[in-house]
Coordinates of N, CA and C in Angstrom, one line a residue:
Chain M
M1017 N -2.9 -19.0 15.1 CA -2.9 -18.3 13.6 C -3.9 -16.6 13.9
E1018 N -4.6 -16.2 15.1 CA -4.9 -15.2 14.8 C -3.8 -14.1 15.5
I1019 N -2.7 -14.3 16.1 CA -1.7 -13.7 16.9 C -0.4 -13.5 15.9
L1020 N -0.3 -15.0 14.7 CA 0.4 -14.7 14.0 C 0.3 -13.0 13.2
A1021 N -1.2 -13.8 13.0 CA -2.0 -12.0 12.1 C -1.6 -11.1 12.2
A1022 N -2.1 -10.9 13.9 CA -1.9 -9.5 14.5 C -1.0 -8.6 14.1
L1023 N 0.4 -9.8 14.7 CA 1.7 -9.1 14.3 C 1.6 -9.1 12.8
L1024 N 2.1 -9.8 11.7 CA 2.0 -9.4 10.4 C 1.6 -8.1 10.1
G1025 N 0.1 -7.7 11.2 CA -1.0 -6.1 10.5 C 0.2 -5.9 11.0
L1026 N 0.5 -5.4 12.5 CA 2.0 -4.8 13.0 C 3.0 -4.2 12.2
L1027 N 3.4 -6.0 11.7 CA 4.6 -5.5 11.0 C 4.6 -4.7 9.4
G1028 N 3.1 -5.0 8.6 CA 2.4 -5.0 8.3 C 2.7 -2.5 7.7
G1029 N 2.1 -2.2 9.4 CA 1.8 -1.3 9.7 C 2.7 -0.6 9.6
V1030 N 4.4 -0.6 10.7 CA 5.8 0.4 10.3 C 5.5 -0.2 8.7
L1031 N 5.9 -0.7 8.4 CA 6.3 -1.1 6.7 C 5.9 0.2 6.0
S1032 N 4.4 0.6 6.0 CA 3.6 1.4 5.5 C 3.9 2.7 5.7
G1033 N 4.4 2.7 7.3 CA 4.7 4.1 7.9 C 6.3 4.8 7.0
L1034 N 7.0 3.4 7.1 CA 8.9 4.0 6.7 C 9.0 4.1 4.7
F1035 N 7.7 3.1 4.2 CA 7.6 3.4 2.8 C 6.7 4.2 2.6
G1036 N 5.6 4.5 2.6 CA 4.2 4.8 2.2 C 3.5 3.7 1.0
V1037 N 4.4 2.6 1.1 CA 4.3 1.3 0.7 C 3.7 -0.2 1.5
G1038 N 3.1 -0.8 1.4 CA 3.5 -2.3 2.1 C 2.4 -2.8 3.3
G1039 N 1.1 -1.9 3.4 CA 0.5 -2.4 4.0 C -0.6 -3.6 3.4
G1040 N -1.1 -2.9 2.4 CA -1.9 -3.9 1.9 C -1.2 -5.4 1.6
I1041 N 0.1 -5.2 0.5 CA 0.6 -5.8 0.1 C 0.8 -6.8 0.9
L1042 N 1.3 -6.8 2.5 CA 1.6 -7.7 3.2 C 0.1 -8.4 3.7
F1043 N -0.7 -7.4 3.5 CA -2.1 -7.9 4.6 C -2.6 -9.2 3.9
V1044 N -3.0 -8.6 2.6 CA -3.5 -9.9 1.3 C -2.7 -11.4 1.9
P1045 N -1.0 -11.7 2.1 CA -1.1 -12.7 1.8 C -1.4 -13.7 2.7
T1046 N -1.7 -12.1 3.8 CA -1.2 -12.8 5.5 C -3.3 -13.8 5.5
L1047 N -3.8 -12.4 5.1 CA -5.4 -13.1 5.3 C -5.3 -14.2 3.8
V1048 N -4.9 -14.7 2.6 CA -4.8 -15.7 2.3 C -4.4 -17.8 2.9
L1049 N -2.9 -17.0 3.5 CA -1.9 -18.0 4.1 C -2.2 -18.2 5.4
V1050 N -2.4 -17.1 5.8 CA -3.2 -17.2 7.3 C -4.2 -17.5 8.0
L1051 N -4.8 -17.1 7.2 CA -6.7 -16.9 8.1 C -7.0 -17.9 7.1
G1052 N -7.1 -18.3 6.1 CA -7.4 -18.7 4.7 C -8.5 -17.8 3.8
L1053 N -8.3 -17.2 3.6 CA -9.7 -16.3 3.3 C -9.2 -15.8 1.8
T1054 N -10.5 -16.5 1.2 CA -10.5 -15.9 -0.6 C -9.6 -14.9 -1.0
Q1055 N -8.9 -15.5 -2.2 CA -8.4 -14.0 -2.6 C -9.4 -13.0 -2.8
V1056 N -10.2 -12.5 -3.1 CA -10.5 -11.8 -3.3 C -11.8 -11.3 -2.0
H1057 N -11.7 -12.1 -0.7 CA -12.3 -11.4 0.3 C -11.1 -11.4 1.4
A1058 N -9.9 -10.6 0.6 CA -8.5 -10.9 1.0 C -8.7 -9.5 0.6
E1059 N -8.5 -9.6 -0.8 CA -8.8 -7.4 -1.6 C -9.3 -7.0 -0.1
A1060 N -10.5 -7.4 -0.5 CA -11.9 -6.7 0.1 C -11.1 -6.3 1.5
T1061 N -11.2 -7.3 2.5 CA -10.8 -6.9 4.0 C -9.7 -6.5 3.9
S1062 N -8.5 -6.5 3.2 CA -7.0 -5.3 3.1 C -7.5 -4.5 3.2
L1063 N -8.5 -3.7 2.4 CA -8.7 -2.4 1.6 C -9.4 -1.9 3.2
L1064 N -10.0 -2.3 4.0 CA -10.9 -2.0 5.5 C -9.7 -2.1 6.1
A1065 N -8.8 -2.7 5.9 CA -7.3 -2.8 7.4 C -7.1 -2.1 7.6
I1066 N -6.4 -1.8 5.8 CA -5.3 -0.5 5.4 C -6.0 0.6 6.2
L1067 N -7.5 0.9 6.6 CA -7.8 2.4 6.5 C -7.1 3.1 8.4
P1068 N -7.0 2.2 9.0 CA -6.9 2.9 10.5 C -4.9 3.2 10.4
A1069 N -4.6 2.3 9.5 CA -2.7 2.1 9.2 C -2.9 3.9 8.9
V1070 N -3.5 3.7 7.5 CA -3.0 4.8 5.9 C -3.2 6.7 7.1
L1071 N -4.8 6.5 7.9 CA -5.3 7.4 8.6 C -4.0 8.4 9.2
A1072 N -4.0 7.2 10.2 CA -3.0 7.4 10.8 C -1.1 7.4 10.7
G1073 N -0.9 7.3 9.8 CA 0.4 7.2 8.9 C -0.4 9.3 8.4
A1074 N -0.6 9.4 7.8 CA -1.8 10.8 7.2 C -1.5 11.1 7.9
W1075 N -2.1 11.3 9.8 CA -2.0 12.3 10.2 C -0.4 12.9 10.7
R1076 N 0.3 11.0 11.0 CA 1.9 12.2 11.3 C 2.5 13.1 10.4
Q1077 N 1.9 12.0 9.2 CA 2.8 12.7 7.4 C 2.4 14.7 7.4
Q1078 N 1.3 15.0 8.4 CA 1.0 15.9 8.4 C 1.6 16.9 9.3
R1079 N 1.7 16.2 10.4 CA 1.9 17.0 10.8 C 3.7 16.7 11.0
Y1080 N 4.0 16.3 10.2 CA 5.9 16.5 9.9 C 5.5 17.7 8.6
G1081 N 4.4 18.1 8.0 CA 4.0 19.0 7.1 C 4.2 18.6 5.1
N1082 N 4.2 17.3 5.6 CA 4.5 16.4 4.3 C 3.4 16.0 3.5
V1083 N 1.8 16.6 3.8 CA 0.6 16.1 2.9 C 0.1 17.6 2.0
D1084 N 0.2 17.4 1.1 CA -0.6 18.5 0.0 C -2.5 18.4 0.2
G1085 N -3.2 18.8 1.1 CA -4.4 18.3 1.1 C -5.3 18.5 0.2
R1086 N -5.0 19.1 -0.8 CA -5.6 19.6 -2.4 C -5.5 19.0 -3.6
A1087 N -3.6 18.2 -3.1 CA -3.4 17.3 -4.2 C -3.5 15.8 -3.4
A1088 N -4.3 15.7 -2.4 CA -4.6 14.3 -1.7 C -6.0 14.2 -2.7
L1089 N -7.0 14.4 -2.3 CA -8.5 15.0 -1.9 C -8.1 14.4 -3.4
L1090 N -7.9 15.4 -4.3 CA -8.1 15.2 -5.6 C -7.7 13.7 -6.2
V1091 N -6.9 13.6 -5.8 CA -6.2 12.1 -6.1 C -7.3 10.9 -6.1
G1092 N -7.1 11.0 -4.4 CA -8.6 10.8 -4.5 C -9.9 10.5 -5.4
L1093 N -10.2 11.5 -5.6 CA -11.4 12.0 -5.7 C -11.5 10.5 -7.3
G1094 N -9.8 11.4 -8.0 CA -10.3 10.8 -8.9 C -9.7 9.1 -9.3
S1095 N -9.5 8.7 -7.8 CA -9.3 7.2 -8.0 C -11.2 6.2 -8.0
I1096 N -11.7 7.0 -7.2 CA -13.3 6.8 -6.9 C -13.6 5.7 -7.9
A1097 N -13.4 6.2 -8.9 CA -14.6 5.4 -10.9 C -13.1 4.4 -11.4
G1098 N -11.9 4.4 -10.7 CA -10.9 3.6 -10.5 C -11.2 2.4 -10.0
V1099 N -11.7 2.2 -8.7 CA -11.5 1.5 -7.7 C -13.2 0.7 -8.2
A1100 N -14.1 1.7 -8.5 CA -14.9 0.9 -9.7 C -14.9 0.0 -10.5
G1101 N -14.2 0.4 -10.9 CA -14.1 -0.8 -12.7 C -12.9 -1.6 -11.6
G1102 N -11.7 -1.2 -10.6 CA -10.4 -2.7 -10.2 C -11.4 -3.3 -9.4
V1103 N -13.0 -3.1 -8.3 CA -13.8 -4.2 -8.0 C -14.0 -5.4 -9.1
E1104 N -14.7 -4.7 -9.7 CA -15.5 -5.5 -10.8 C -14.8 -6.7 -11.8
L1105 N -13.8 -6.1 -12.1 CA -12.1 -6.4 -12.2 C -11.9 -7.6 -11.7
A1106 N -11.9 -7.3 -10.4 CA -11.2 -8.2 -9.8 C -12.4 -9.1 -9.0
K1107 N -13.4 -9.2 -9.3 CA -14.4 -10.0 -8.6 C -14.8 -11.3 -10.1
A1108 N -14.7 -10.5 -11.1 CA -14.8 -11.2 -12.7 C -13.9 -12.2 -13.6
L1109 N -13.0 -11.7 -12.4 CA -11.7 -12.8 -12.8 C -11.7 -14.1 -11.9
P1110 N -11.2 -15.1 -12.6 CA -11.4 -16.5 -11.5 C -10.7 -16.6 -10.2
E1111 N -10.6 -17.4 -9.6 CA -9.8 -16.8 -8.0 C -8.2 -17.2 -7.8
D1112 N -8.0 -18.2 -9.0 CA -6.4 -18.6 -9.3 C -5.3 -17.7 -10.3
V1113 N -6.5 -17.1 -10.8 CA -5.8 -15.9 -11.9 C -5.8 -14.5 -11.1
L1114 N -6.0 -14.8 -10.2 CA -6.3 -13.0 -9.3 C -5.5 -13.2 -8.6
R1115 N -4.7 -14.6 -7.8 CA -4.2 -15.2 -6.9 C -2.9 -14.6 -8.0
R1116 N -2.7 -15.3 -9.5 CA -0.8 -15.5 -9.8 C -1.1 -13.8 -9.6
L1117 N -1.7 -12.9 -10.2 CA -1.9 -11.5 -10.9 C -1.2 -11.4 -9.8
F1118 N -1.6 -11.4 -8.7 CA -1.2 -10.5 -7.2 C 0.2 -11.3 -7.1
A1119 N 0.1 -12.2 -7.7 CA 1.4 -12.7 -6.6 C 2.7 -11.9 -8.2
V1120 N 2.5 -11.7 -8.7 CA 2.7 -11.5 -10.1 C 2.6 -9.6 -9.8
F1121 N 2.4 -8.9 -9.3 CA 2.4 -7.9 -8.9 C 3.0 -7.4 -7.5
M1122 N 3.4 -8.6 -6.6 CA 4.3 -8.2 -5.5 C 5.6 -9.1 -5.4
L1123 N 5.9 -9.5 -6.8 CA 7.5 -9.7 -7.5 C 7.6 -7.8 -7.9
V1124 N 7.5 -7.3 -9.0 CA 6.9 -6.3 -9.4 C 7.2 -5.5 -8.9
V1125 N 6.1 -4.8 -7.3 CA 7.0 -3.8 -5.8 C 7.8 -4.7 -5.9
A1126 N 8.3 -6.1 -5.4 CA 9.5 -6.2 -4.6 C 11.6 -5.4 -5.7
A1127 N 10.4 -5.6 -7.2 CA 12.1 -5.4 -8.0 C 12.5 -3.7 -8.2
T1128 N 10.9 -3.4 -8.1 CA 10.4 -1.5 -7.4 C 11.6 -1.4 -6.8
L1129 N 11.2 -1.7 -5.5 CA 11.7 -1.1 -3.7 C 13.9 -1.5 -4.4
A1130 N 13.9 -2.9 -4.5 CA 14.9 -2.9 -5.5 C 16.1 -2.4 -5.8
W1131 N 15.1 -2.2 -6.6 CA 15.5 -0.9 -7.6 C 15.8 0.7 -6.9
R1132 N 14.7 0.8 -5.8 CA 15.3 2.1 -5.3 C 16.4 2.1 -4.0
A1133 N 16.1 0.6 -3.7 CA 18.1 0.4 -2.8 C 18.9 0.8 -3.1
F1134 N 19.5 -0.5 -4.4 CA 20.1 0.0 -5.2 C 21.6 0.9 -5.9
H1135 N 20.1 2.2 -6.2 CA 20.2 3.5 -6.7 C 20.4 5.0 -5.5
P1136 N 21.5 5.5 -5.9 CA 21.8 6.0 -4.6 C 20.3 6.7 -4.7
K1137 N 20.5 7.6 -5.8 CA 19.0 9.1 -5.4 C 18.6 9.5 -6.8
P1138 N 17.2 7.4 -6.2 CA 16.1 7.8 -7.2 C 15.0 9.3 -7.0
A1139 N 14.0 9.4 -7.8 CA 13.1 10.2 -7.7 C 12.7 10.8 -6.9
Y1140 N 12.0 9.1 -6.0 CA 11.3 9.4 -5.2 C 11.7 8.7 -3.2
S1141 N 13.5 8.8 -3.6 CA 13.4 8.1 -2.4 C 13.1 9.2 -1.0
S1142 N 13.4 8.6 0.1 CA 13.1 9.5 1.3 C 14.9 10.1 1.5
K1143 N 15.3 11.4 1.7 CA 15.6 12.0 1.7 C 16.3 11.6 3.2
R1144 N 17.8 11.9 3.6 CA 18.0 11.8 5.0 C 18.6 12.8 5.2
D1145 N 18.6 13.9 5.1 CA 18.7 15.5 5.2 C 18.4 15.9 6.6
A1146 N 19.1 16.8 7.3 CA 18.7 17.2 8.5 C 17.1 17.9 8.1
A1147 N 15.8 16.7 8.4 CA 14.5 17.1 8.2 C 14.2 18.2 9.7
Chain D
M7 N -4.3 20.0 -12.5 CA -6.2 18.8 -11.3 C -6.2 17.9 -12.4
A8 N -5.6 18.2 -14.1 CA -6.1 16.7 -14.5 C -5.6 15.6 -14.3
R9 N -3.9 16.2 -14.2 CA -2.8 14.9 -13.9 C -3.6 14.7 -12.9
L10 N -3.7 15.3 -11.5 CA -3.6 14.5 -9.9 C -5.1 13.6 -10.9
L11 N -5.9 13.9 -10.7 CA -7.3 12.8 -10.7 C -6.7 12.0 -11.9
A12 N -6.4 12.1 -13.0 CA -5.8 10.5 -13.4 C -5.0 10.0 -12.8
I13 N -3.9 10.2 -12.4 CA -3.3 9.5 -11.0 C -4.1 8.8 -9.8
G14 N -5.1 9.9 -9.8 CA -6.3 8.3 -8.6 C -6.8 8.0 -9.9
L15 N -7.3 8.6 -11.1 CA -8.0 6.6 -11.5 C -7.2 5.6 -11.9
V16 N -5.6 5.6 -12.6 CA -4.8 4.4 -11.9 C -4.6 3.8 -11.2
A17 N -4.8 4.7 -10.3 CA -4.4 3.7 -8.1 C -5.4 3.3 -8.2
G18 N -6.7 4.1 -8.8 CA -8.1 3.0 -7.9 C -7.7 1.8 -9.0
V19 N -7.9 1.6 -9.8 CA -7.7 0.6 -10.2 C -6.5 -0.2 -9.7
F20 N -5.5 -0.4 -9.7 CA -5.0 -0.7 -8.7 C -5.1 -1.8 -7.3
S21 N -5.6 -0.5 -7.0 CA -5.5 -0.7 -5.4 C -7.0 -2.0 -4.8
A22 N -7.9 -2.1 -6.2 CA -9.1 -2.2 -5.7 C -9.0 -4.1 -6.6
L23 N -8.1 -4.1 -7.5 CA -7.9 -5.1 -8.4 C -7.2 -6.0 -7.4
F24 N -6.1 -5.5 -6.8 CA -5.3 -5.8 -5.8 C -5.3 -5.8 -4.3
G25 N -6.3 -5.1 -3.8 CA -6.4 -5.2 -2.2 C -5.7 -4.7 -1.2
V26 N -4.5 -3.2 -2.3 CA -3.8 -2.4 -1.1 C -4.1 -1.4 -1.9
G27 N -3.0 -0.2 -1.4 CA -3.3 1.3 -1.0 C -3.5 2.4 -2.6
G28 N -2.4 1.3 -2.9 CA -2.1 2.1 -4.3 C -0.9 2.9 -4.3
G29 N 0.0 3.4 -2.7 CA 1.0 4.1 -3.2 C 2.3 3.6 -3.8
I30 N 2.5 2.7 -3.9 CA 4.1 2.5 -5.3 C 3.0 2.9 -6.3
V31 N 2.3 2.9 -6.5 CA 1.6 3.9 -8.1 C 1.6 5.2 -8.0
I32 N 0.6 6.0 -6.8 CA 0.5 7.6 -6.5 C 2.1 8.3 -6.2
V33 N 3.0 7.1 -4.8 CA 4.2 8.0 -5.3 C 4.8 8.3 -6.2
P34 N 5.1 7.5 -7.4 CA 6.4 8.0 -8.1 C 5.9 8.4 -9.4
L35 N 4.0 8.5 -9.1 CA 3.7 9.1 -10.4 C 3.4 10.8 -10.0
L36 N 3.3 10.6 -8.5 CA 3.1 11.9 -8.1 C 4.7 12.7 -8.3
V37 N 5.5 12.2 -8.3 CA 7.3 13.1 -8.2 C 7.4 12.2 -9.4
S38 N 6.7 12.4 -10.9 CA 7.2 11.9 -11.8 C 6.0 13.4 -13.0
L39 N 5.0 13.6 -12.0 CA 4.3 13.9 -12.8 C 3.7 15.3 -12.5
A40 N 3.5 15.2 -11.7 CA 3.5 16.9 -10.5 C 4.3 17.4 -10.0
G41 N 5.5 16.8 -10.0 CA 6.9 17.6 -9.4 C 6.7 17.7 -7.3
F42 N 6.5 16.4 -7.0 CA 6.4 16.5 -5.8 C 8.0 15.2 -4.9
D43 N 8.2 16.1 -4.3 CA 10.1 15.5 -3.4 C 9.5 14.3 -3.3
G44 N 10.3 13.2 -2.7 CA 9.3 12.1 -2.0 C 8.7 12.0 -1.2
R45 N 9.4 12.9 0.0 CA 8.5 12.5 1.3 C 6.8 14.0 1.0
R46 N 7.4 14.1 0.5 CA 6.0 15.4 0.0 C 5.0 14.3 0.0
A47 N 5.5 13.6 -1.6 CA 5.0 12.6 -2.6 C 4.0 11.2 -1.7
T48 N 4.9 11.1 -0.6 CA 5.1 9.9 0.2 C 3.9 10.2 1.1
G49 N 3.8 11.5 2.0 CA 2.3 12.0 3.1 C 1.1 12.3 2.4
T50 N 1.5 12.6 1.2 CA 0.4 13.1 0.2 C -0.5 11.9 0.1
S51 N 0.1 10.6 -0.5 CA -0.2 9.5 -1.0 C -1.0 8.7 0.1
L52 N -0.7 9.3 1.2 CA -1.5 8.3 2.0 C -2.6 9.4 2.9
A53 N -2.8 10.6 2.7 CA -3.7 11.2 2.8 C -5.2 10.9 1.3
A54 N -4.6 10.2 0.7 CA -5.6 10.3 -1.0 C -5.3 8.9 -0.1
I55 N -5.0 8.1 0.1 CA -5.3 6.3 -0.1 C -6.3 6.2 0.5
G56 N -6.8 7.3 2.2 CA -7.9 6.4 2.8 C -8.9 7.0 2.2
I57 N -9.0 8.4 1.2 CA -10.3 7.9 0.2 C -10.3 6.5 -0.8
T58 N -9.3 6.2 -1.5 CA -9.0 5.1 -2.2 C -10.0 4.0 -1.6
A59 N -8.9 3.4 -0.2 CA -9.3 2.4 -0.1 C -10.7 2.3 0.9
G60 N -11.4 3.7 1.5 CA -12.6 3.6 2.2 C -13.4 2.9 1.3
A61 N -13.6 3.8 -0.5 CA -14.1 3.6 -1.5 C -14.2 2.7 -2.1
G62 N -12.0 1.0 -1.6 CA -13.0 0.1 -2.2 C -13.3 -1.0 -0.9
A63 N -13.2 -1.1 0.1 CA -14.3 -1.3 1.4 C -15.5 -1.5 1.1
L64 N -16.1 0.1 0.9 CA -17.7 0.1 0.4 C -17.6 -1.2 -0.6
F65 N -17.5 -0.9 -1.5 CA -17.3 -1.5 -3.1 C -17.4 -2.9 -2.5
Y66 N -16.2 -3.2 -2.6 CA -16.3 -4.6 -1.8 C -17.5 -5.1 -1.1
G67 N -17.7 -3.9 -0.3 CA -18.6 -4.3 1.0 C -20.4 -4.6 0.6
L68 N -20.5 -3.8 -0.4 CA -21.5 -3.7 -1.4 C -22.0 -4.9 -1.5
H69 N -20.8 -5.9 -1.8 CA -20.5 -7.2 -3.7 C -20.9 -8.3 -1.6
G70 N -20.3 -7.9 0.1 CA -20.5 -9.0 0.9 C -19.3 -9.0 1.1
D71 N -18.0 -8.9 0.2 CA -16.7 -9.5 0.1 C -15.8 -9.0 1.4
L72 N -17.1 -9.1 2.8 CA -15.8 -8.1 3.7 C -15.7 -8.6 5.1
K73 N -14.2 -9.0 5.0 CA -14.9 -10.0 6.8 C -14.2 -8.5 7.6
V74 N -15.2 -7.7 8.3 CA -15.2 -7.0 9.4 C -14.2 -7.5 10.8
G75 N -14.0 -8.9 11.3 CA -13.6 -9.3 12.1 C -11.8 -9.7 11.5
S76 N -11.7 -10.0 11.0 CA -9.6 -10.3 10.0 C -9.3 -8.1 10.1
A77 N -10.2 -8.2 9.6 CA -9.5 -6.4 9.1 C -9.8 -5.8 10.4
A78 N -10.3 -5.7 11.6 CA -10.4 -4.8 12.9 C -8.8 -5.9 13.4
L79 N -8.3 -7.5 13.2 CA -7.0 -8.0 13.8 C -5.9 -8.0 13.2
I80 N -6.3 -7.6 11.9 CA -4.4 -7.3 11.2 C -5.1 -5.7 11.3
G81 N -5.8 -4.6 11.1 CA -5.6 -3.3 11.2 C -5.5 -1.8 12.1
L82 N -6.2 -3.1 13.7 CA -5.9 -2.6 14.9 C -4.6 -2.2 14.9
P83 N -3.4 -3.1 14.9 CA -2.0 -3.3 15.4 C -1.0 -2.8 14.0
A84 N -1.8 -3.0 12.6 CA -1.1 -1.8 12.3 C -1.2 -0.8 12.3
A85 N -2.3 0.3 12.7 CA -1.8 1.9 12.5 C -1.0 2.0 14.2
L86 N -1.2 1.0 14.5 CA 0.0 1.2 16.0 C 1.2 0.9 15.2
G87 N 1.2 0.5 14.3 CA 2.9 0.5 13.8 C 2.7 1.3 13.0
A88 N 2.4 1.7 12.1 CA 2.4 3.0 10.6 C 3.3 4.3 11.6
V89 N 2.3 4.6 13.0 CA 2.7 5.8 13.5 C 4.6 5.0 14.0
G90 N 4.9 4.5 14.4 CA 6.0 4.0 14.2 C 6.6 4.0 13.0
G91 N 6.3 3.0 12.1 CA 6.9 3.2 10.6 C 7.4 5.3 10.5
V92 N 6.6 5.9 10.5 CA 6.7 7.2 10.1 C 7.7 8.1 10.9
A93 N 8.4 7.4 12.3 CA 8.9 8.5 13.3 C 10.2 7.7 13.1
L94 N 10.5 6.1 12.5 CA 11.8 5.6 12.1 C 11.6 6.7 10.3
Q95 N 11.7 6.4 9.7 CA 11.1 7.1 8.5 C 12.1 8.6 9.0
Q96 N 12.0 9.0 9.5 CA 12.9 10.4 9.5 C 13.9 10.8 10.2
R97 N 14.4 9.4 10.6 CA 15.8 9.4 11.8 C 16.2 7.2 10.9
L98 N 15.9 6.8 9.9 CA 16.6 5.8 9.4 C 17.2 5.4 8.5
Q99 N 18.7 4.7 8.2 CA 19.1 4.8 6.9 C 18.3 3.8 7.0
T100 N 17.2 3.4 5.4 CA 16.0 2.6 5.2 C 16.1 1.7 4.5
R101 N 18.1 1.8 3.9 CA 17.8 0.9 3.0 C 18.6 -0.4 2.1
T102 N 18.9 -0.6 4.6 CA 18.5 -2.1 4.4 C 17.3 -2.9 4.5
L103 N 16.9 -2.0 5.5 CA 15.0 -2.5 5.6 C 14.8 -2.6 3.9
T104 N 14.9 -1.3 3.1 CA 14.6 -1.8 1.7 C 14.1 -3.4 0.7
I105 N 16.2 -3.3 0.9 CA 16.4 -4.8 0.5 C 15.6 -6.0 1.0
G106 N 16.0 -5.4 2.5 CA 14.9 -6.8 3.6 C 12.6 -7.6 2.5
F107 N 12.9 -6.0 2.6 CA 11.1 -5.7 2.4 C 11.1 -6.3 1.0
S108 N 12.6 -5.9 -0.1 CA 11.9 -7.3 -1.0 C 12.0 -8.5 -1.0
L109 N 12.7 -9.2 -0.9 CA 12.9 -9.9 -0.3 C 12.1 -10.9 0.0
L110 N 11.1 -10.6 0.9 CA 9.7 -10.7 1.8 C 8.9 -11.0 1.4
L111 N 9.0 -10.0 -0.2 CA 7.4 -9.5 -1.0 C 8.1 -10.5 -2.1
T112 N 9.2 -11.3 -2.5 CA 10.3 -11.9 -3.4 C 9.5 -13.1 -2.9
A113 N 9.4 -13.5 -1.8 CA 9.4 -15.3 -1.0 C 8.1 -14.9 -1.1
V114 N 7.4 -14.2 -0.8 CA 5.5 -14.1 -0.7 C 5.4 -14.7 -1.6
G115 N 5.5 -14.1 -2.9 CA 5.1 -13.8 -3.9 C 5.2 -15.1 -4.7
I116 N 6.3 -15.8 -4.8 CA 6.7 -16.6 -5.7 C 5.8 -18.5 -4.2
R117 N 5.7 -17.4 -3.6 CA 4.5 -18.9 -2.6 C 3.1 -19.0 -2.9
L118 N 2.8 -17.5 -3.5 CA 1.6 -17.2 -3.4 C 1.4 -18.2 -5.5
L119 N 2.1 -17.7 -6.0 CA 2.4 -17.8 -7.5 C 2.2 -19.6 -7.3
V120 N 2.3 -19.9 -7.1 CA 2.8 -21.9 -6.8 C 1.6 -23.0 -6.5

């Protein structure tokens, strides 16, 4: 189970680098279904688990000139109040309700990605011009 | 500036509620509200998530909900994967991968729902 979890971590990292999303959304179900954590513990742990991948990814993107440092700082600082509220909300919800909400969130993300794939030039697709 | 803070606020709620970085929220909002192109939105989003996820881990940690060993087991391989993923993004046709990823999320989402 530990090896499977580590492999899924590797996969989640590759996907997060590719799409700018996809680390945590795979880590949470991995932690719940493979390692047997509760939904809240999985979400908490996922946030710590994505940190190394996010920092590595941001460092690489910085080297490609893709990071606006000031904007990142403002978005990050703005998020702290939202995070505080989100943590309280997650802990206030019954475990099974939170798990099902997360499942619905996954399906919405899946639909968003599919929409992105089937529309040739959506606003936020990665362009494959000569970069 | 107010827009960027507001994007962060919304992303922070999603991030903490679902245990994800919030890139799925930040990237499209940076494009639609702040005029970023896709790649720059992705890179900037990753840097912002460093703060968001750090704050989330800290707040959950104060409640005693963190499993540090499990986080290392998944997070350290993921860091290697993320470096590879960004390199691939620069040269790969990602449409097929995107569809595959979407199907994977759908399958796991249904598994968690029932």
